[in-house]
Coordinates of C-alpha atoms in Angstrom, one line a residue:
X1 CA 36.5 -4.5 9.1
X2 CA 33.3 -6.9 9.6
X3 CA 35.0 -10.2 8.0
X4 CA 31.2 -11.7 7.5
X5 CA 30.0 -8.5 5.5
X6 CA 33.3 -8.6 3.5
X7 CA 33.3 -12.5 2.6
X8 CA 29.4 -11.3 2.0
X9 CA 30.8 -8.8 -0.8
X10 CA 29.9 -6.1 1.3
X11 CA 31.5 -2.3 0.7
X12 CA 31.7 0.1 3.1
X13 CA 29.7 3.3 2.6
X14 CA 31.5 6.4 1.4
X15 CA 31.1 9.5 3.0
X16 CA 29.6 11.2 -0.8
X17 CA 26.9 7.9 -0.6
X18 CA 25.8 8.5 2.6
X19 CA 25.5 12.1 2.2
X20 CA 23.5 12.0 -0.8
X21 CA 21.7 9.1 0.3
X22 CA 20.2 11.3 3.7
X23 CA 19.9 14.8 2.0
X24 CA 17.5 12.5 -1.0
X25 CA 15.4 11.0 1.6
X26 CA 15.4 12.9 4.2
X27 CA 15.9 16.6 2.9
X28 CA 18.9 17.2 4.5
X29 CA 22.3 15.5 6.4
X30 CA 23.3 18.4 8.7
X31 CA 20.4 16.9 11.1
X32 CA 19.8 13.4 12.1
X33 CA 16.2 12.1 11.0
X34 CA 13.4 11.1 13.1
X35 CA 14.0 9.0 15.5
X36 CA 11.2 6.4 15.0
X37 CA 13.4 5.6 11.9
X38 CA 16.0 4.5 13.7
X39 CA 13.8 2.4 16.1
X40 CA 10.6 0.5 14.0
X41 CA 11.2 -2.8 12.7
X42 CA 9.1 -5.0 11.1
X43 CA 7.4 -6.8 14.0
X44 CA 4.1 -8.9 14.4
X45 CA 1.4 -9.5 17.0
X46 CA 1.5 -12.7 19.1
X47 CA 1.6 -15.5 17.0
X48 CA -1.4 -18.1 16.6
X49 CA -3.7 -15.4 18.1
X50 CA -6.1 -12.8 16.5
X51 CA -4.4 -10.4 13.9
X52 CA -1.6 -12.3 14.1
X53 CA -0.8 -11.6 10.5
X54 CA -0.6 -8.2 11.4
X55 CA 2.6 -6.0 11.9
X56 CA 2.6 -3.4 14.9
X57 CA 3.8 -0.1 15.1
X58 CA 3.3 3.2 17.0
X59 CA 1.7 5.8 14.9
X60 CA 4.8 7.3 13.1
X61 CA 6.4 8.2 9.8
X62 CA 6.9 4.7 9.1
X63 CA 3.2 3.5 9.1
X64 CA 3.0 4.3 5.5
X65 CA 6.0 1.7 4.2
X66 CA 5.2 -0.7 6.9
X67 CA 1.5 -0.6 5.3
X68 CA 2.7 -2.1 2.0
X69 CA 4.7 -4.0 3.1
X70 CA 1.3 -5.8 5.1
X71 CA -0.3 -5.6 2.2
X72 CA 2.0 -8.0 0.5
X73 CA 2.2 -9.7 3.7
X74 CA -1.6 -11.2 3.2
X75 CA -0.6 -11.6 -0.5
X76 CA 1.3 -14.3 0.5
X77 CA -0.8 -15.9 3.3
X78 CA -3.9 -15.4 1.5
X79 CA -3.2 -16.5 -2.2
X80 CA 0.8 -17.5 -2.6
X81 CA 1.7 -19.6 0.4
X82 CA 2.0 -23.7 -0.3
X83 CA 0.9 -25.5 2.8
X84 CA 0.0 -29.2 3.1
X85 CA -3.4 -30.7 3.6
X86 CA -4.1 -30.1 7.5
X87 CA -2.0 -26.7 7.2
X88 CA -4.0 -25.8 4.0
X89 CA -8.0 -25.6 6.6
X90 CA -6.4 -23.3 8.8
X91 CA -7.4 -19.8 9.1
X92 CA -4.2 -18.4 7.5
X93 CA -4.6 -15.0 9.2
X94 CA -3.9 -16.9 12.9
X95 CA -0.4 -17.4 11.7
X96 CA 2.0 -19.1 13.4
X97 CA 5.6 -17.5 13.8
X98 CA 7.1 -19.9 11.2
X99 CA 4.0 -18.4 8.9
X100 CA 4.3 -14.7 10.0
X101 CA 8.8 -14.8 9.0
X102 CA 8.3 -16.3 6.0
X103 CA 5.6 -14.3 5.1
X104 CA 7.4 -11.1 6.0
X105 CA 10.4 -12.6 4.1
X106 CA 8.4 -13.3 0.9
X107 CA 6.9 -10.2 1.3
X108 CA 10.7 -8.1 1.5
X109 CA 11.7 -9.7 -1.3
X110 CA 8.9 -9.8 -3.7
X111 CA 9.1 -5.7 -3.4
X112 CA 12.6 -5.6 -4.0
X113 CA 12.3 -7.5 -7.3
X114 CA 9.6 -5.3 -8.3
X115 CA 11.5 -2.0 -7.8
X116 CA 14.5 -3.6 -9.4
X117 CA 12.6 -5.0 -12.5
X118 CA 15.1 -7.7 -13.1
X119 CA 18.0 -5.7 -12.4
X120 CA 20.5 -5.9 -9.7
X121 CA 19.3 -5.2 -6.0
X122 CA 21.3 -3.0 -3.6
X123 CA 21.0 -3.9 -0.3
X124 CA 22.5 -2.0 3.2
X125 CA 23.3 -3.5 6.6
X126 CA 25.0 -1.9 9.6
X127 CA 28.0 -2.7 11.3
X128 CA 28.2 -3.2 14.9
X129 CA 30.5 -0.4 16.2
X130 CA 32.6 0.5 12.7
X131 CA 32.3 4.1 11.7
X132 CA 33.0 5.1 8.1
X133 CA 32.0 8.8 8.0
X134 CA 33.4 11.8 9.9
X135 CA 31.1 13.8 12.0
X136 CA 31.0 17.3 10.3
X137 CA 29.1 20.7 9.9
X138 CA 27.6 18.8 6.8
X139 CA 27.0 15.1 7.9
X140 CA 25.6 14.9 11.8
X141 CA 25.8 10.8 12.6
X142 CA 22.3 9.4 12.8
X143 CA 23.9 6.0 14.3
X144 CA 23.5 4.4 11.5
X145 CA 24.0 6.0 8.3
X146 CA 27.4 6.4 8.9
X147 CA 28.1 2.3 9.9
X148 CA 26.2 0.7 6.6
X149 CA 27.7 -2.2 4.3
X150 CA 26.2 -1.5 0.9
X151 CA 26.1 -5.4 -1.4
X152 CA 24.9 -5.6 -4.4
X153 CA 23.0 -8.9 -5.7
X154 CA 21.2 -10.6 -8.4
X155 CA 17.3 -10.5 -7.9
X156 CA 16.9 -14.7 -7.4
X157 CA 18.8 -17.0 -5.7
X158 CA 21.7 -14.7 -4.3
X159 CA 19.6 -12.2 -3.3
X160 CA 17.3 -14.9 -1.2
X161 CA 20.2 -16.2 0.6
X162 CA 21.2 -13.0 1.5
X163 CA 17.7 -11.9 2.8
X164 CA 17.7 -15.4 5.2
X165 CA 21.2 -15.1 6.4
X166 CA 20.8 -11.3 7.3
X167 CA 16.8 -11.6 8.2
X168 CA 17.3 -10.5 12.1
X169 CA 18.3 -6.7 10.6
X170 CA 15.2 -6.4 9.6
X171 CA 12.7 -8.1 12.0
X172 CA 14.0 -7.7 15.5
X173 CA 12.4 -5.4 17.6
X174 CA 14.1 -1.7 18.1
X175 CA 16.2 -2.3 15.5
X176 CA 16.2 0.1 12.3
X177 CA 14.7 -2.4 10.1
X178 CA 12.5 0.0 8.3
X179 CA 15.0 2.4 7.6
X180 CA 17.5 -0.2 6.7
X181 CA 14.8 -1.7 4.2
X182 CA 13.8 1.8 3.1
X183 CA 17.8 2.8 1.9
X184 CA 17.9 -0.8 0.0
X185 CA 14.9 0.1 -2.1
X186 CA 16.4 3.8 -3.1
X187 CA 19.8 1.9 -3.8
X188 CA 18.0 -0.7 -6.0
X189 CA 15.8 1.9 -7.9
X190 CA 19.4 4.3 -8.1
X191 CA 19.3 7.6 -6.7
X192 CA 19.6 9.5 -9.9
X193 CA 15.9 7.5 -11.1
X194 CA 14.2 8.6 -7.7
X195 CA 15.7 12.1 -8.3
X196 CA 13.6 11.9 -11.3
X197 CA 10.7 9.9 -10.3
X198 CA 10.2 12.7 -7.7
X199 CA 10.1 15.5 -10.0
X200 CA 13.4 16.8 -9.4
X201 CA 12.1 20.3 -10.4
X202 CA 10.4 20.6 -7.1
X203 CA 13.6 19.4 -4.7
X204 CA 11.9 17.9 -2.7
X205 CA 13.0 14.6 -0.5
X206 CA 11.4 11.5 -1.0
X207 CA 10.0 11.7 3.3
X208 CA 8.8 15.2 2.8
X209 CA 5.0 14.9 3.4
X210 CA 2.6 17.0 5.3
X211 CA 1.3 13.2 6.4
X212 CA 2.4 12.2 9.9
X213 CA 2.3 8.4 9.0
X214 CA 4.8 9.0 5.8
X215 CA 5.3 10.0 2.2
X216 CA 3.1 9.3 -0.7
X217 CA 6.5 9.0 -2.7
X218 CA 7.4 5.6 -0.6
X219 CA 4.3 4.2 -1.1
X220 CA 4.3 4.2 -4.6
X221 CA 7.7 3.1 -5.1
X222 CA 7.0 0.0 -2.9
X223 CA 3.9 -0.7 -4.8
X224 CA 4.9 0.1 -8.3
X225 CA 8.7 0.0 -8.0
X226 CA 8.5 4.4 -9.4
X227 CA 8.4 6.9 -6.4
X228 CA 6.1 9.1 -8.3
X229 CA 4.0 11.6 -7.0
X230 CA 1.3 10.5 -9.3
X231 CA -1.3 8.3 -9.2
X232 CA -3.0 8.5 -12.6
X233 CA -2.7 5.6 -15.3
X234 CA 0.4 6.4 -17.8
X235 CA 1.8 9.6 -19.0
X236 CA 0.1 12.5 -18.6
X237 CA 1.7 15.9 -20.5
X238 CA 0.7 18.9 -18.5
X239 CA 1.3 22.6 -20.2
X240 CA -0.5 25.5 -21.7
X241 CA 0.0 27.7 -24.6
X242 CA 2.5 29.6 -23.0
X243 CA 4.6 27.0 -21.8
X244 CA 6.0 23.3 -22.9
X245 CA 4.0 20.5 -22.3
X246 CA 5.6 18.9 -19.1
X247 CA 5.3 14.8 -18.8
X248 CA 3.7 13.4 -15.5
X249 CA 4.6 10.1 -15.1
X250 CA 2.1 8.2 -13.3
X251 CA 1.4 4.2 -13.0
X252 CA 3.0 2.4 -16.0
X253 CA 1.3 -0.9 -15.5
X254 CA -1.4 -2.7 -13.5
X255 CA -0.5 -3.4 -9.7
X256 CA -0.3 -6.2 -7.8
X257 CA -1.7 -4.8 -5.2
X258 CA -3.9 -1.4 -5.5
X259 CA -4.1 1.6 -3.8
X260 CA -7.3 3.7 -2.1
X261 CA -7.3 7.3 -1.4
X262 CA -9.5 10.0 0.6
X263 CA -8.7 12.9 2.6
X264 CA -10.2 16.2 3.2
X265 CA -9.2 18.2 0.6
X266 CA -10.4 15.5 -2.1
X267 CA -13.9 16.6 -0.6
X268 CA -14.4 18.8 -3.6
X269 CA -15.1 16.9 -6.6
X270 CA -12.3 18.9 -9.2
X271 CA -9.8 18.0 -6.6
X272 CA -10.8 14.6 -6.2
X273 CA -10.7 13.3 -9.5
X274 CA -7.2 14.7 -10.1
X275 CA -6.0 13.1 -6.9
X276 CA -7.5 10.0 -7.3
X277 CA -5.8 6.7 -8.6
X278 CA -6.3 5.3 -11.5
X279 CA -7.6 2.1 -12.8
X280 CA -4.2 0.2 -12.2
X281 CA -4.0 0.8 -8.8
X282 CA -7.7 0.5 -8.1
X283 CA -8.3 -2.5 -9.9
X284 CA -5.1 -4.4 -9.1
X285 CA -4.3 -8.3 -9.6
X286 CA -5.4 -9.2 -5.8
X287 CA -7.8 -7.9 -4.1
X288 CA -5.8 -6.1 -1.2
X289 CA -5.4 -2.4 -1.2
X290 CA -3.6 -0.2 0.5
X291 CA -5.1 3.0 2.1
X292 CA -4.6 6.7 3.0
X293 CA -7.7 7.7 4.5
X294 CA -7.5 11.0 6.0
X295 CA -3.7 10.8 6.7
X296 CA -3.9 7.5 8.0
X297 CA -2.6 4.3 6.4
X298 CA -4.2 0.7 6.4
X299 CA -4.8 -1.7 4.6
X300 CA -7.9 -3.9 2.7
X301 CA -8.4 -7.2 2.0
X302 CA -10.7 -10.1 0.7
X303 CA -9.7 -13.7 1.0
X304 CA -11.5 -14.2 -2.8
X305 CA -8.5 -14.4 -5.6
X306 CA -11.4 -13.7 -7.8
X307 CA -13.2 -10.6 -6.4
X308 CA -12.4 -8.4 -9.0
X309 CA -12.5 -11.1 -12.2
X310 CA -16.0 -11.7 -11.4
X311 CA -18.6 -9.1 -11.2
X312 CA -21.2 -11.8 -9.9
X313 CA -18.4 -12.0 -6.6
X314 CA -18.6 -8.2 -6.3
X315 CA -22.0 -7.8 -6.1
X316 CA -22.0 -8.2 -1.7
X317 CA -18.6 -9.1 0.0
X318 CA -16.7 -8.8 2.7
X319 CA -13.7 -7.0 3.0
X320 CA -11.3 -6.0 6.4
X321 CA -9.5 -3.2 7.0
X322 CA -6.7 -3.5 9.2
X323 CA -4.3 -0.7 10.8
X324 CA -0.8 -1.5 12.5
X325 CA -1.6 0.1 15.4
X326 CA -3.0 -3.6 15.7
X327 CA -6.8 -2.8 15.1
X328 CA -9.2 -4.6 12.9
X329 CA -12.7 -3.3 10.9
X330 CA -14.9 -6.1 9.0
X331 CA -17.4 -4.6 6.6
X332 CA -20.0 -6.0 4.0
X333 CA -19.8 -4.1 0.7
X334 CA -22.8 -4.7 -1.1
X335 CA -23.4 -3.2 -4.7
X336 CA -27.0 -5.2 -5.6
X337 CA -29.2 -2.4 -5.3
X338 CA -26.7 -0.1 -7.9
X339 CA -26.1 -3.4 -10.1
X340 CA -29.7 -3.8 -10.4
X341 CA -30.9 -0.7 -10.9
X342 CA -28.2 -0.4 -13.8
X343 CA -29.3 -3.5 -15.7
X344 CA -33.3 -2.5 -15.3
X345 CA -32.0 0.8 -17.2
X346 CA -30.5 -1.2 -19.7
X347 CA -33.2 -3.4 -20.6
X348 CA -35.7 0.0 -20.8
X349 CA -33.3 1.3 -23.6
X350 CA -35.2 1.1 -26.7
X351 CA -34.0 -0.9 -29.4
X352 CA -33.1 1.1 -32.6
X353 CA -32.4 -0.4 -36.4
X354 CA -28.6 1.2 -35.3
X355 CA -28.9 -0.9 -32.4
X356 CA -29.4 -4.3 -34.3
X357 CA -26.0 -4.4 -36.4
X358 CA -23.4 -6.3 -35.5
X359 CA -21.5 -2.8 -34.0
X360 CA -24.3 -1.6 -32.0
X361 CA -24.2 -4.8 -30.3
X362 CA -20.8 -4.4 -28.8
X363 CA -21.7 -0.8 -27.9
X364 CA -24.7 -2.2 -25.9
X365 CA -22.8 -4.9 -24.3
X366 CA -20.1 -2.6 -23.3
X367 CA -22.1 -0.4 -22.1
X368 CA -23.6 -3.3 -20.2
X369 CA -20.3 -4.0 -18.8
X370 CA -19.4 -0.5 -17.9
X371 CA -22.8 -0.4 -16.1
X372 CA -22.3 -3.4 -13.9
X373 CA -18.4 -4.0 -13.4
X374 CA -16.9 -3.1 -10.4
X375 CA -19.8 -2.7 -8.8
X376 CA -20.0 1.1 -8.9
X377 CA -17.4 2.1 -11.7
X378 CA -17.7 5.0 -14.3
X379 CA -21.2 4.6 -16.5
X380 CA -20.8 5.9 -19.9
X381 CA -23.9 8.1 -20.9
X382 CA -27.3 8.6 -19.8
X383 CA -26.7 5.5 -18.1
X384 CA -25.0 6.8 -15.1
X385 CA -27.1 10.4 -14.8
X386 CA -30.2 8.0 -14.7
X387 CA -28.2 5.3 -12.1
X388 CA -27.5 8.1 -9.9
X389 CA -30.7 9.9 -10.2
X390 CA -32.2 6.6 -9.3
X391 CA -30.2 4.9 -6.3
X392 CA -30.3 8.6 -4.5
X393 CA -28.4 8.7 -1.0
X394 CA -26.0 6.0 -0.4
X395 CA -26.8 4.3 2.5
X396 CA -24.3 2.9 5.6
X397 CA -24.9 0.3 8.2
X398 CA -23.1 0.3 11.6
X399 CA -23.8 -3.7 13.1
X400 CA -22.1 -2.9 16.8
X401 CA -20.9 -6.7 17.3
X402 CA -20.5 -6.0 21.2
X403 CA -24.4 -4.8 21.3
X404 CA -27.4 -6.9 23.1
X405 CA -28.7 -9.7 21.1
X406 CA -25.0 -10.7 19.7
X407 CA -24.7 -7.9 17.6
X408 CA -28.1 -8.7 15.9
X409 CA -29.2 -4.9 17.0
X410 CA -28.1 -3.0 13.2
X411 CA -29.1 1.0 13.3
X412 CA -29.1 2.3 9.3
X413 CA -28.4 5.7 9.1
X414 CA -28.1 7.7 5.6
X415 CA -25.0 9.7 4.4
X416 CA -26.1 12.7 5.9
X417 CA -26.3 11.5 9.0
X418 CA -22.8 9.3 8.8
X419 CA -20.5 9.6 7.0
X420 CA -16.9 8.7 8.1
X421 CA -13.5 8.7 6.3
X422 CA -13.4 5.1 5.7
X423 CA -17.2 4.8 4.4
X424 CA -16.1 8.1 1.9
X425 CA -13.0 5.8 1.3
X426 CA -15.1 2.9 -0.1
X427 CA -17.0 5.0 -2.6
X428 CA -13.6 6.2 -4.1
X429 CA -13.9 2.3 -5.5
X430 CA -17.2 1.0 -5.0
X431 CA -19.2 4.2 -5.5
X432 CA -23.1 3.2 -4.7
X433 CA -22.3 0.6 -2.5
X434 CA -24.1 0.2 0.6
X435 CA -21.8 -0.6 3.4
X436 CA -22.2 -2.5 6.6
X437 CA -19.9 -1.7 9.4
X438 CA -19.0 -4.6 11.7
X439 CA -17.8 -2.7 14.9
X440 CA -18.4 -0.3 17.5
X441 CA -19.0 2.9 16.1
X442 CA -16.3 4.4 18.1
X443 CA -13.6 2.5 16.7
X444 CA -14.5 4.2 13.5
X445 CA -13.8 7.7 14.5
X446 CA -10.6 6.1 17.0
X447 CA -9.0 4.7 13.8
X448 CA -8.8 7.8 12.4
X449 CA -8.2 10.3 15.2
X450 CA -4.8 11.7 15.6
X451 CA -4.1 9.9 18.8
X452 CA -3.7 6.0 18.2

């Protein structure tokens, strides 16, 4: 027996947990899972060099959890991390390695505490060379599985000590780091809630996705701490007359960090409003977001903490995107021309006696609010038929920074003409925004090939 993993309170795993644990996540124990599980850890670029807040993978199934987990990443560099003076004008995305650990470490815990919710957190490690289930018809050995210490901790200080002393499972390279992570946050939600979470009707395993970079089901149990399948704010009770109204349990509470959404079959607009996300993961408390755009996951961020408490800040910005396949996208969002046009509209309205009481004042400023927030949310009304009538195509800029003249060359080209995933992306939050793209046009349709 491992003497450190014992004196650590460490258990070994039972041949019923690790049976149930594979067949819930993976569908099934007879076969071992992919093998890019067994080999992605959570790994950065060079350290003090560009995107060197960035982790790095091959384009596998687990892009999607290693995408949150960036996105919490920046959270921390961006807005959480305490520095001192000289530290504090650096550019905190040229992290150093000291920076890019304890940001990953911040960033392991702070999800684990979320899916717990003040509970207990269940965390797995592997043994060296110990085996503690049989090979069988029903279990095949995946290598690791089979070998795992399961501890259970309190969500503060145990659970931080724990995450420093056993930090190299997680972070060395070719190491099952992801998987290892993956297991502790089902085993801190509890199988039986994920079962439910899930939908347990449909039986179907938490990494069962059409998506070749991962499940939906992980993202959202990452971000929200729920491995729902849906997206939409609260509870949603879905039946007809011949049948019993069925709960959908969506996002309980606001995010701390949000969630975009486009593919091809949101193209048609019934589909895409019941697909999309709602309000608490679109407007979350920072302004990161993390992306599925097409099947492929990234991530979005502005440095402003305010961005999104400040309509006046939304109005033109810069946000990146950033894949870990280790590629970068700058773009300028810029809602003035829909912000304008909303308020012009506002100020035609006529002013009726209803309009003067105290009441129809705070319908008119609402409506004012709905108008102009979020640069490009939902207008109540005539409002938005008239917006819409009057902003007409939404316009995109390409600015290729490699191009003659030091990228001063910009060629605007309407919708029609362009109109990628990751521009279509954008309008899923910022819907009449004109967007400027800071990069090669190519890179735009390599990001979201199948080959990188």
């Amino acid at each position: 027996m491992n003497k450190e993993f014992i004196m650590q309170g460490g258990a070994p795993i039972t041949t019923e947990l690790a049976t149930d644990l594979r067949n819930l996540v993976f569908g099934t124990s007879a076969i071992p899972m992919r093998a890019e599980w067994l080999q992605t850890s959570f790994v950065f670029g060079t350290a003090k060099e560009e995107l060197a807040y960035g982790l790095r993978s091959p384009r596998n199934a687990t892009r999607g959890l290693l995408s949150v987990v960036q996105g919490f990443v920046l959270k921390y560099l961006l807005f959480a991390r305490k520095s001192s003076r000289a530290a504090s004008l650096a550019d905190p995305l040229l992290a150093t390695a000291e920076m890019q650990r304890e940001a990953l470490f911040c960033a392991l815990l702070e999800i684990l505490r979320i899916i717990s919710d003040k509970g207990k957190v269940t965390m797995v490690l592997p043994s060296e060379d110990e085996v503690f289930v049989d090979h069988s018809a029903s279990y095949f050995h995946d290598s690791v599985t089979e070998k795992l210490y399961v501890f259970t901790l309190s969500p503060n200080e145990e659970l931080e000590h724990f995450l420093k002393r056993n930090f190299k499972y997680f972070s060395e390279e070719e190491t099952p780091g992801t998987l290892l992570f993956l297991y502790s946050a089902v085993l801190t939600r509890s199988m039986g809630k994920v079962r439910t979470d899930l939908d347990s009707s449909k039986s179907a395993p938490l990494t069962m996705s059409n998506n070749e970079e991962g499940s939906l089901m992980i993202v959202t149990l990452l971000l929200t701490g729920r491995a729902t399948p849906y997206l939409h704010n609260g509870v949603v009770n879905v039946g007809d007359e011949n049948s019993y109204a069925v709960p959908q349990y969506g996002v309980l509470k606001r995010c701390m960090i949000g969630f975009l959404l486009w593919d091809i079959e949101s193209s048609s607009a019934a589909v895409n409003q019941s697909r999309q996300p709602g309000s608490r993961l679109k407007t979350p408390n920072y302004p990161i977001w993390i992306t599925s755009c097409t099947g492929h996951y990234g991530v979005i961020f502005n440095r402003n903490p305010d961005l999104l408490r400040n309509y006046h800040a939304e109005s033109r910005f810069d946000v990146n995107y950033y894949s870990c396949s280790g590629h970068q996208i700058r773009m300028t969002i810029d809602n003035r021309t829909y912000n304008e046009q909303a308020l012009v509209m506002l100020e035609r309205q006529p002013i009726t006696p209803e309009g003067t009481s105290l009441s129809g004042k705070d319908e008119q400023g609402a409506a004012a609010g709905a108008a102009v927030g979020g640069g490009g949310g939902v207008v109540a009304g005539g409002a938005a038929a008239g917006v819409a009538g009057a902003s007409g195509s939404v316009g995109v800029v390409v600015a290729a920074s490699g191009a003659s003249g030091g990228g001063s060359d910009v060629v605007a080209k309407e919708e029609s003409t362009l109109n990628t995933p990751l521009q279509r992306l954008i309008h899923t939050k910022w819907e009449e925004a004109t967007i400027s793209f800071h990069v090669q046009p190519s890179m735009l349709s390599y990001l979201f090939s199948t080959t990188q």
